[in-house]
mmCIF file of C-alpha atoms and ligand atoms in Angstrom:
data_model
loop_
_atom_site.group_PDB
_atom_site.id
_atom_site.type_symbol
_atom_site.label_atom_id
_atom_site.label_comp_id
_atom_site.label_asym_id
_atom_site.label_seq_id
_atom_site.Cartn_x
_atom_site.Cartn_y
_atom_site.Cartn_z
ATOM 1 C CA MET U 22 113.795 87.844 80.376
ATOM 2 C CA ILE U 23 111.190 86.141 82.563
ATOM 3 C CA GLU U 24 111.696 86.702 86.241
ATOM 4 C CA ASN U 25 109.148 85.580 88.732
ATOM 5 C CA GLY U 26 110.680 85.891 92.183
ATOM 6 C CA ILE U 27 109.107 87.524 95.202
ATOM 7 C CA MET U 28 110.169 91.036 94.166
ATOM 8 C CA ALA U 29 108.488 90.685 90.762
ATOM 9 C CA ARG U 30 105.275 89.513 92.423
ATOM 10 C CA TYR U 31 105.147 91.521 95.643
ATOM 11 C CA GLY U 32 107.620 94.357 95.062
ATOM 12 C CA ALA U 33 104.969 97.060 95.496
ATOM 13 C CA LEU U 34 104.316 95.792 99.035
ATOM 14 C CA LEU U 35 107.970 95.704 100.071
ATOM 15 C CA ASP U 36 109.647 98.689 101.667
ATOM 16 C CA LEU U 37 112.879 98.758 99.660
ATOM 17 C CA PRO U 38 115.010 101.806 98.744
ATOM 18 C CA ALA U 39 114.839 103.204 95.190
ATOM 19 C CA HIS U 40 118.464 102.213 94.564
ATOM 20 C CA THR U 41 117.595 98.487 94.818
ATOM 21 C CA ILE U 42 118.744 96.410 91.805
ATOM 22 C CA PRO U 43 116.755 93.145 91.619
ATOM 23 C CA ILE U 44 118.813 89.972 91.967
ATOM 24 C CA THR U 45 116.602 86.901 91.899
ATOM 25 C CA LEU U 46 116.635 83.128 91.512
ATOM 26 C CA ASN U 47 112.832 82.990 91.170
ATOM 27 C CA GLU U 48 112.516 82.190 94.879
ATOM 28 C CA GLY U 49 109.173 81.871 96.655
ATOM 29 C CA ASN U 50 105.911 80.472 95.286
ATOM 30 C CA THR U 51 106.573 77.369 97.383
ATOM 31 C CA PRO U 52 103.900 74.668 97.703
ATOM 32 C CA LEU U 53 101.212 74.792 100.383
ATOM 33 C CA ILE U 54 100.592 71.080 100.798
ATOM 34 C CA PRO U 55 97.432 69.739 102.491
ATOM 35 C CA ALA U 56 98.092 67.085 105.155
ATOM 36 C CA PRO U 57 94.656 65.629 105.999
ATOM 37 C CA ARG U 58 95.966 62.333 107.404
ATOM 38 C CA LEU U 59 98.236 64.126 109.829
ATOM 39 C CA ALA U 60 95.362 66.449 110.807
ATOM 40 C CA ASP U 61 93.193 63.392 111.556
ATOM 41 C CA GLU U 62 95.931 61.935 113.732
ATOM 42 C CA LEU U 63 95.933 65.184 115.695
ATOM 43 C CA GLY U 64 92.228 65.006 116.482
ATOM 44 C CA GLY U 65 90.782 65.971 113.101
ATOM 45 C CA GLY U 66 88.057 68.431 112.214
ATOM 46 C CA PHE U 67 90.483 71.073 110.955
ATOM 47 C CA GLU U 68 92.489 71.751 107.793
ATOM 48 C CA LEU U 69 96.248 71.362 107.994
ATOM 49 C CA TYR U 70 98.701 72.694 105.402
ATOM 50 C CA ILE U 71 102.466 72.459 105.182
ATOM 51 C CA LYS U 72 104.191 75.482 103.631
ATOM 52 C CA PHE U 73 107.254 73.704 102.243
ATOM 53 C CA GLU U 74 109.975 76.346 102.187
ATOM 54 C CA GLY U 75 112.613 73.723 101.411
ATOM 55 C CA MET U 76 111.507 74.179 97.781
ATOM 56 C CA ASN U 77 113.278 77.540 97.505
ATOM 57 C CA PRO U 78 116.350 77.740 95.210
ATOM 58 C CA THR U 79 118.920 77.024 97.936
ATOM 59 C CA GLY U 80 116.617 74.815 99.978
ATOM 60 C CA SER U 81 115.360 77.155 102.696
ATOM 61 C CA PHE U 82 113.172 80.211 103.284
ATOM 62 C CA LYS U 83 116.328 82.320 103.681
ATOM 63 C CA ASP U 84 116.159 82.953 99.912
ATOM 64 C CA ARG U 85 113.115 85.209 100.373
ATOM 65 C CA GLY U 86 115.090 87.598 102.530
ATOM 66 C CA MET U 87 118.321 87.195 100.618
ATOM 67 C CA THR U 88 116.935 88.309 97.261
ATOM 68 C CA THR U 89 115.893 91.614 98.860
ATOM 69 C CA ALA U 90 118.968 92.071 101.080
ATOM 70 C CA ILE U 91 121.435 91.368 98.254
ATOM 71 C CA SER U 92 119.446 93.509 95.786
ATOM 72 C CA GLU U 93 119.558 96.455 98.166
ATOM 73 C CA ALA U 94 123.245 95.923 98.967
ATOM 74 C CA LEU U 95 124.121 95.759 95.261
ATOM 75 C CA GLY U 96 122.197 98.959 94.568
ATOM 76 C CA ALA U 97 123.997 100.647 97.459
ATOM 77 C CA GLY U 98 127.310 99.705 95.817
ATOM 78 C CA ALA U 99 128.420 96.841 98.080
ATOM 79 C CA LYS U 100 131.131 94.671 96.495
ATOM 80 C CA ALA U 101 131.030 92.161 99.330
ATOM 81 C CA VAL U 102 128.521 90.807 101.846
ATOM 82 C CA ILE U 103 129.034 89.061 105.162
ATOM 83 C CA CYS U 104 126.905 86.984 107.516
ATOM 84 C CA ALA U 105 127.088 84.693 110.511
ATOM 85 C CA SER U 106 125.125 81.549 109.945
ATOM 86 C CA THR U 107 124.019 78.206 111.294
ATOM 87 C CA GLY U 108 124.197 77.199 107.627
ATOM 88 C CA ASN U 109 121.163 78.153 105.572
ATOM 89 C CA THR U 110 121.830 81.886 105.611
ATOM 90 C CA ALA U 111 125.373 81.127 104.454
ATOM 91 C CA ALA U 112 124.240 79.020 101.497
ATOM 92 C CA SER U 113 121.617 81.567 100.513
ATOM 93 C CA ALA U 114 123.919 84.604 100.854
ATOM 94 C CA ALA U 115 126.574 82.762 98.848
ATOM 95 C CA ALA U 116 124.161 81.983 96.005
ATOM 96 C CA TYR U 117 122.641 85.451 95.696
ATOM 97 C CA ALA U 118 126.005 87.187 96.089
ATOM 98 C CA ALA U 119 127.390 84.973 93.311
ATOM 99 C CA ARG U 120 124.505 86.002 91.093
ATOM 100 C CA ALA U 121 125.107 89.664 91.934
ATOM 101 C CA GLY U 122 128.833 89.376 91.235
ATOM 102 C CA GLN U 123 129.671 90.077 94.859
ATOM 103 C CA LYS U 124 132.063 88.324 97.197
ATOM 104 C CA ALA U 125 130.406 86.534 100.130
ATOM 105 C CA ILE U 126 132.080 85.890 103.460
ATOM 106 C CA VAL U 127 130.273 83.536 105.825
ATOM 107 C CA LEU U 128 131.106 82.740 109.452
ATOM 108 C CA ILE U 129 129.902 79.451 110.873
ATOM 109 C CA PRO U 130 130.291 77.872 114.321
ATOM 110 C CA ARG U 131 132.891 75.071 114.014
ATOM 111 C CA GLY U 132 131.426 71.585 113.843
ATOM 112 C CA LYS U 133 127.816 72.726 114.245
ATOM 113 C CA VAL U 134 126.761 73.148 110.637
ATOM 114 C CA ALA U 135 124.977 70.409 108.673
ATOM 115 C CA ALA U 136 126.883 68.971 105.712
ATOM 116 C CA GLY U 137 124.472 70.078 102.975
ATOM 117 C CA LYS U 138 124.614 73.691 104.096
ATOM 118 C CA LEU U 139 128.365 73.984 104.310
ATOM 119 C CA ALA U 140 128.694 72.297 100.910
ATOM 120 C CA GLY U 141 126.240 74.814 99.479
ATOM 121 C CA ALA U 142 128.189 77.813 100.722
ATOM 122 C CA VAL U 143 131.384 76.353 99.266
ATOM 123 C CA ALA U 144 129.746 75.372 95.962
ATOM 124 C CA TYR U 145 128.456 78.921 95.434
ATOM 125 C CA GLY U 146 131.964 80.222 96.010
ATOM 126 C CA ALA U 147 131.730 81.900 99.413
ATOM 127 C CA GLN U 148 134.736 82.385 101.644
ATOM 128 C CA VAL U 149 133.844 80.214 104.641
ATOM 129 C CA VAL U 150 135.418 80.927 108.022
ATOM 130 C CA GLN U 151 134.833 78.626 110.996
ATOM 131 C CA ILE U 152 134.617 80.197 114.440
ATOM 132 C CA ASP U 153 135.565 78.354 117.597
ATOM 133 C CA GLY U 154 132.450 79.640 119.258
ATOM 134 C CA SER U 155 128.702 79.818 118.923
ATOM 135 C CA PHE U 156 126.493 81.417 116.292
ATOM 136 C CA ASP U 157 125.998 84.308 118.702
ATOM 137 C CA ASP U 158 129.777 84.882 118.884
ATOM 138 C CA ALA U 159 129.989 84.809 115.091
ATOM 139 C CA LEU U 160 127.170 87.328 114.781
ATOM 140 C CA ASN U 161 128.918 89.787 117.104
ATOM 141 C CA MET U 162 132.025 89.526 114.937
ATOM 142 C CA VAL U 163 130.298 90.170 111.606
ATOM 143 C CA VAL U 164 128.392 93.137 113.033
ATOM 144 C CA ALA U 165 131.703 94.683 114.167
ATOM 145 C CA ILE U 166 133.344 94.101 110.778
ATOM 146 C CA SER U 167 130.421 95.480 108.771
ATOM 147 C CA GLN U 168 130.682 98.667 110.828
ATOM 148 C CA ARG U 169 134.384 99.071 110.025
ATOM 149 C CA GLN U 170 134.529 97.899 106.399
ATOM 150 C CA PRO U 171 132.443 98.514 103.252
ATOM 151 C CA ILE U 172 130.908 95.047 103.553
ATOM 152 C CA ALA U 173 127.124 94.717 103.755
ATOM 153 C CA LEU U 174 125.673 92.709 106.648
ATOM 154 C CA VAL U 175 122.984 90.284 105.455
ATOM 155 C CA ASN U 176 121.934 88.687 108.743
ATOM 156 C CA SER U 177 118.331 89.247 109.801
ATOM 157 C CA LEU U 178 119.406 92.406 111.625
ATOM 158 C CA ASN U 179 119.297 93.736 108.058
ATOM 159 C CA PRO U 180 115.746 95.128 107.675
ATOM 160 C CA TYR U 181 115.522 94.170 103.985
ATOM 161 C CA ARG U 182 115.728 90.498 104.947
ATOM 162 C CA LEU U 183 112.434 90.842 106.801
ATOM 163 C CA GLU U 184 110.863 92.745 103.909
ATOM 164 C CA GLY U 185 111.479 89.732 101.672
ATOM 165 C CA GLN U 186 110.486 87.150 104.256
ATOM 166 C CA LYS U 187 107.079 88.822 104.701
ATOM 167 C CA THR U 188 106.121 87.343 101.342
ATOM 168 C CA GLY U 189 105.687 83.894 102.913
ATOM 169 C CA ALA U 190 102.625 85.300 104.696
ATOM 170 C CA PHE U 191 101.344 86.928 101.489
ATOM 171 C CA GLU U 192 101.609 83.658 99.567
ATOM 172 C CA ILE U 193 99.728 81.673 102.219
ATOM 173 C CA CYS U 194 96.901 84.242 102.213
ATOM 174 C CA ASP U 195 96.810 84.357 98.415
ATOM 175 C CA VAL U 196 96.491 80.566 98.145
ATOM 176 C CA LEU U 197 93.921 80.191 100.945
ATOM 177 C CA GLY U 198 91.978 83.317 99.948
ATOM 178 C CA SER U 199 92.432 84.747 103.452
ATOM 179 C CA ALA U 200 94.733 84.271 106.425
ATOM 180 C CA PRO U 201 94.745 80.922 108.262
ATOM 181 C CA GLU U 202 93.549 80.862 111.880
ATOM 182 C CA LEU U 203 96.828 79.476 113.211
ATOM 183 C CA LEU U 204 100.414 79.590 111.948
ATOM 184 C CA CYS U 205 103.134 77.393 113.484
ATOM 185 C CA LEU U 206 106.811 77.901 112.784
ATOM 186 C CA PRO U 207 110.262 77.301 114.280
ATOM 187 C CA VAL U 208 112.027 80.186 116.018
ATOM 188 C CA GLY U 209 115.789 80.701 116.073
ATOM 189 C CA ASN U 210 116.986 84.246 115.605
ATOM 190 C CA ALA U 211 113.280 85.125 115.365
ATOM 191 C CA GLY U 212 113.534 87.021 112.083
ATOM 192 C CA ASN U 213 111.015 84.779 110.341
ATOM 193 C CA ILE U 214 108.284 84.951 112.990
ATOM 194 C CA THR U 215 108.741 88.737 113.000
ATOM 195 C CA ALA U 216 108.511 88.891 109.198
ATOM 196 C CA TYR U 217 105.417 86.657 109.015
ATOM 197 C CA TRP U 218 103.655 88.822 111.569
ATOM 198 C CA MET U 219 104.570 91.959 109.587
ATOM 199 C CA GLY U 220 103.190 90.324 106.426
ATOM 200 C CA PHE U 221 99.900 89.233 107.986
ATOM 201 C CA LYS U 222 99.378 92.685 109.509
ATOM 202 C CA GLN U 223 100.051 94.317 106.147
ATOM 203 C CA TYR U 224 97.438 92.100 104.448
ATOM 204 C CA GLU U 225 95.001 92.792 107.274
ATOM 205 C CA ALA U 226 95.406 96.513 106.599
ATOM 206 C CA ILE U 227 95.060 96.361 102.803
ATOM 207 C CA LYS U 228 92.773 93.354 102.282
ATOM 208 C CA SER U 229 90.932 93.256 105.623
ATOM 209 C CA TYR U 230 92.007 89.646 106.181
ATOM 210 C CA CYS U 231 91.892 88.468 109.787
ATOM 211 C CA LEU U 232 95.108 87.833 111.671
ATOM 212 C CA PRO U 233 96.251 84.312 112.582
ATOM 213 C CA ARG U 234 97.424 83.279 116.010
ATOM 214 C CA ILE U 235 101.139 82.561 115.896
ATOM 215 C CA LEU U 236 102.703 79.541 117.569
ATOM 216 C CA GLY U 237 106.492 79.985 117.638
ATOM 217 C CA VAL U 238 108.490 76.899 118.574
ATOM 218 C CA GLN U 239 112.012 76.696 119.969
ATOM 219 C CA ALA U 240 114.098 73.627 120.792
ATOM 220 C CA ALA U 241 114.131 72.926 124.546
ATOM 221 C CA GLY U 242 117.943 73.126 124.766
ATOM 222 C CA SER U 243 117.919 76.441 122.955
ATOM 223 C CA ALA U 244 114.845 78.269 124.183
ATOM 224 C CA PRO U 245 115.777 81.766 125.392
ATOM 225 C CA LEU U 246 112.348 83.191 124.574
ATOM 226 C CA VAL U 247 110.591 80.531 126.626
ATOM 227 C CA LEU U 248 113.039 80.729 129.538
ATOM 228 C CA GLY U 249 113.077 84.527 129.507
ATOM 229 C CA HIS U 250 116.875 84.804 129.411
ATOM 230 C CA PRO U 251 119.730 84.194 126.956
ATOM 231 C CA VAL U 252 121.188 80.689 126.719
ATOM 232 C CA ASP U 253 124.995 80.675 126.680
ATOM 233 C CA ARG U 254 125.476 77.145 125.369
ATOM 234 C CA PRO U 255 122.455 76.217 123.289
ATOM 235 C CA VAL U 256 122.199 72.508 122.427
ATOM 236 C CA THR U 257 119.856 70.872 119.939
ATOM 237 C CA VAL U 258 119.962 68.594 116.896
ATOM 238 C CA ALA U 259 117.965 71.312 115.146
ATOM 239 C CA THR U 260 121.074 73.296 114.226
ATOM 240 C CA ALA U 261 119.148 76.000 112.326
ATOM 241 C CA ILE U 262 117.523 77.130 115.579
ATOM 242 C CA ARG U 263 120.527 76.595 117.831
ATOM 243 C CA ILE U 264 120.623 80.233 118.888
ATOM 244 C CA GLY U 265 120.909 81.526 122.446
ATOM 245 C CA ARG U 266 120.466 85.277 121.889
ATOM 246 C CA PRO U 267 117.853 85.878 119.197
ATOM 247 C CA VAL U 268 118.364 89.315 117.636
ATOM 248 C CA ARG U 269 114.637 89.697 116.943
ATOM 249 C CA GLY U 270 113.595 88.202 120.277
ATOM 250 C CA GLU U 271 111.602 91.202 121.495
ATOM 251 C CA GLN U 272 109.656 91.373 118.239
ATOM 252 C CA ALA U 273 108.974 87.643 118.366
ATOM 253 C CA LEU U 274 107.493 87.919 121.850
ATOM 254 C CA GLN U 275 105.424 90.852 120.652
ATOM 255 C CA ALA U 276 104.152 88.897 117.627
ATOM 256 C CA ALA U 277 103.131 86.019 119.890
ATOM 257 C CA GLU U 278 101.383 88.350 122.320
ATOM 258 C CA GLU U 279 99.650 90.595 119.772
ATOM 259 C CA SER U 280 98.361 87.542 117.907
ATOM 260 C CA SER U 281 97.105 85.820 121.085
ATOM 261 C CA GLY U 282 99.575 83.061 120.306
ATOM 262 C CA LYS U 283 102.636 81.908 122.187
ATOM 263 C CA ILE U 284 106.186 80.680 122.034
ATOM 264 C CA ILE U 285 106.842 77.204 123.387
ATOM 265 C CA ALA U 286 109.690 74.695 123.444
ATOM 266 C CA VAL U 287 109.764 71.063 122.317
ATOM 267 C CA SER U 288 112.392 68.380 122.929
ATOM 268 C CA ASP U 289 114.798 67.095 120.297
ATOM 269 C CA ASP U 290 112.980 63.745 120.444
ATOM 270 C CA GLU U 291 109.700 65.454 119.566
ATOM 271 C CA ILE U 292 111.398 67.315 116.717
ATOM 272 C CA LEU U 293 112.949 64.148 115.267
ATOM 273 C CA ALA U 294 109.693 62.197 115.654
ATOM 274 C CA MET U 295 107.874 64.912 113.703
ATOM 275 C CA GLN U 296 110.589 64.934 111.051
ATOM 276 C CA LYS U 297 109.883 61.209 110.556
ATOM 277 C CA ARG U 298 106.122 61.743 110.580
ATOM 278 C CA LEU U 299 106.320 64.479 107.939
ATOM 279 C CA ALA U 300 108.423 62.180 105.766
ATOM 280 C CA LYS U 301 105.454 59.787 105.770
ATOM 281 C CA GLU U 302 103.519 62.559 104.028
ATOM 282 C CA GLY U 303 106.316 62.649 101.428
ATOM 283 C CA ILE U 304 107.724 65.846 102.926
ATOM 284 C CA TRP U 305 111.334 65.533 104.056
ATOM 285 C CA VAL U 306 112.480 68.522 106.076
ATOM 286 C CA GLU U 307 115.569 69.252 108.116
ATOM 287 C CA PRO U 308 115.100 68.853 111.904
ATOM 288 C CA ALA U 309 114.569 72.556 112.754
ATOM 289 C CA SER U 310 111.864 72.709 110.107
ATOM 290 C CA ALA U 311 109.790 70.110 111.916
ATOM 291 C CA ALA U 312 109.729 72.153 115.138
ATOM 292 C CA GLY U 313 106.647 74.220 114.260
ATOM 293 C CA MET U 314 104.602 71.121 113.538
ATOM 294 C CA ALA U 315 106.068 69.357 116.609
ATOM 295 C CA GLY U 316 104.895 72.332 118.679
ATOM 296 C CA LEU U 317 101.354 71.983 117.369
ATOM 297 C CA ALA U 318 101.379 68.260 118.208
ATOM 298 C CA ALA U 319 102.682 69.013 121.723
ATOM 299 C CA GLU U 320 99.929 71.567 122.308
ATOM 300 C CA ILE U 321 97.307 69.050 121.199
ATOM 301 C CA ARG U 322 98.793 66.353 123.454
ATOM 302 C CA ALA U 323 98.569 68.840 126.325
ATOM 303 C CA GLY U 324 94.836 69.237 125.749
ATOM 304 C CA TYR U 325 94.490 71.915 123.080
ATOM 305 C CA ARG U 326 91.866 71.227 120.408
ATOM 306 C CA VAL U 327 91.976 73.075 117.099
ATOM 307 C CA PRO U 328 88.485 74.601 116.698
ATOM 308 C CA ALA U 329 86.361 72.857 114.054
ATOM 309 C CA GLY U 330 86.883 74.039 110.500
ATOM 310 C CA GLN U 331 89.925 76.172 111.247
ATOM 311 C CA ARG U 332 92.909 76.261 108.910
ATOM 312 C CA VAL U 333 96.340 75.653 110.364
ATOM 313 C CA VAL U 334 99.552 76.261 108.438
ATOM 314 C CA ALA U 335 102.892 74.853 109.593
ATOM 315 C CA VAL U 336 105.895 76.487 107.955
ATOM 316 C CA CYS U 337 108.560 73.886 107.178
ATOM 317 C CA THR U 338 111.554 76.113 106.743
ATOM 318 C CA GLY U 339 114.226 73.966 105.075
ATOM 319 C CA HIS U 340 114.778 70.801 103.032
ATOM 320 C CA GLY U 341 115.799 67.442 104.485
ATOM 321 C CA LEU U 342 118.685 67.244 101.996
ATOM 322 C CA LYS U 343 120.414 69.959 104.012
ATOM 323 C CA ASP U 344 121.140 67.548 106.832
ATOM 324 C CA PRO U 345 121.299 63.995 105.452
ATOM 325 C CA ASP U 346 123.521 62.727 108.288
ATOM 326 C CA ILE U 347 120.804 63.059 110.898
ATOM 327 C CA VAL U 348 118.772 60.416 109.054
ATOM 328 C CA VAL U 349 121.495 57.913 108.186
ATOM 329 C CA LYS U 350 124.019 58.254 111.008
ATOM 330 C CA ASP U 351 122.513 55.622 113.339
ATOM 331 C CA LEU U 352 121.429 53.213 110.624
ATOM 332 C CA PRO U 353 123.322 50.113 109.478
ATOM 333 C CA PRO U 354 124.258 50.331 105.784
ATOM 334 C CA ALA U 355 121.507 49.244 103.369
ATOM 335 C CA LYS U 356 121.534 45.479 102.783
ATOM 336 C CA ALA U 357 123.677 44.319 99.871
ATOM 337 C CA VAL U 358 122.414 41.523 97.629
ATOM 338 C CA PRO U 359 124.193 39.733 94.772
ATOM 339 C CA PRO U 360 122.562 40.359 91.357
ATOM 340 C CA MET U 361 120.163 37.377 91.577
ATOM 341 C CA ALA U 362 116.383 37.835 91.592
ATOM 342 C CA GLU U 363 115.742 34.923 93.988
ATOM 343 C CA LEU U 364 118.016 36.425 96.642
ATOM 344 C CA LEU U 365 116.402 39.831 96.201
ATOM 345 C CA GLU U 366 112.989 38.222 96.545
ATOM 346 C CA GLU U 367 114.008 36.571 99.829
ATOM 347 C CA VAL U 368 115.167 39.891 101.241
ATOM 348 C CA ILE U 369 112.019 41.709 100.140
ATOM 349 C CA MET U 370 109.628 39.035 101.406
ATOM 350 C CA ALA U 371 111.392 38.919 104.782
ATOM 351 C CA GLY U 372 110.724 42.648 105.145
ATOM 352 C CA LEU U 373 107.027 42.579 104.205
HETATM 353 C C1 PLP H 407 117.013 80.228 109.819
HETATM 354 C C2 PLP H 407 116.170 79.017 110.011
HETATM 355 C C3 PLP H 407 115.219 78.922 111.030
HETATM 356 C C4 PLP H 407 115.026 79.996 112.054
HETATM 357 O O1 PLP H 407 114.564 81.206 111.523
HETATM 358 P P1 PLP H 407 114.773 82.549 112.359
HETATM 359 O O2 PLP H 407 114.360 83.614 111.436
HETATM 360 O O3 PLP H 407 116.228 82.591 112.706
HETATM 361 O O4 PLP H 407 113.929 82.419 113.575
HETATM 362 C C5 PLP H 407 114.431 77.802 111.101
HETATM 363 N N1 PLP H 407 114.576 76.788 110.227
HETATM 364 C C6 PLP H 407 115.486 76.836 109.236
HETATM 365 C C7 PLP H 407 115.589 75.682 108.308
HETATM 366 C C8 PLP H 407 116.315 77.948 109.095
HETATM 367 O O5 PLP H 407 117.211 77.970 108.114
#
């Protein structure tokens, strides 16, 4: 049996209990795609790479943390797992639980989850429960239930999630041959920024690689770490980072500070513009995934210049297919043409 997920490749570097039973879908090993044209547009003179995490088995980076969390839970004897989710955690938990023969229960905020994510959770056989409330409300509920019932919590409060998610940092270093100088990524519950920082520090300790500065990016309508207080009613089109009380908020602020980086906010318009711009590189990401790159662009517009020769990595956390509606909802339907070449030619030439 050939398995090549993150536990097979980096297991020795992950702090997992001995009872862990590996459950994998060969997640990780996602492409690090150079984007020289986009770098030139942003002033040039530096190397820009997109870490496309939408290429994981369920379409987001959540799979890195789910393989480890589900593997640990299975080894500990859990027959069921539960999570609150803005969508991607739900799809990922559902897939890995299915593979482990466990039942998955996922709580989502009603009406705030993108179509491709909800469909994923259902397709993988999870029990989906909608909550008339926010993600933060849903999280409080699953924490309470996991304390009362023998159901494992697989939100990023679960430390094994972060152990798996560290491997994104390892992969970037392994491909580049050392750590980049700057890493940009979106911040919601702040588990991923925390995990990346853990991973880079671990490689610094064992391989003497330098540490990158970390630029964490929130959506302006959902930016508790920038405002310095929780947001009761977060609003943003970037549903994956629509979180008002990040559970790993303190650690995120620490990662930004320790790395001489920062956490900033960008508007929904900036996020959607960057989603479109990335698509012109052939990389279609869901809105939240464009936030890291949108943050870099905003910093550059505000006067920051990436030092010559530096390597910048933007983590694009999830696939565009997760949220198709955001792209098509305001468009007229594609033009219909009868099956006649001359009519097709007219339509094409009018658009050239
Ligand atoms: C979960 C998620 C995020 C936010 O990650 P956190 O660890 O919650 O900060 C960003 N983008 C996508 C696509 C996600 O699924």
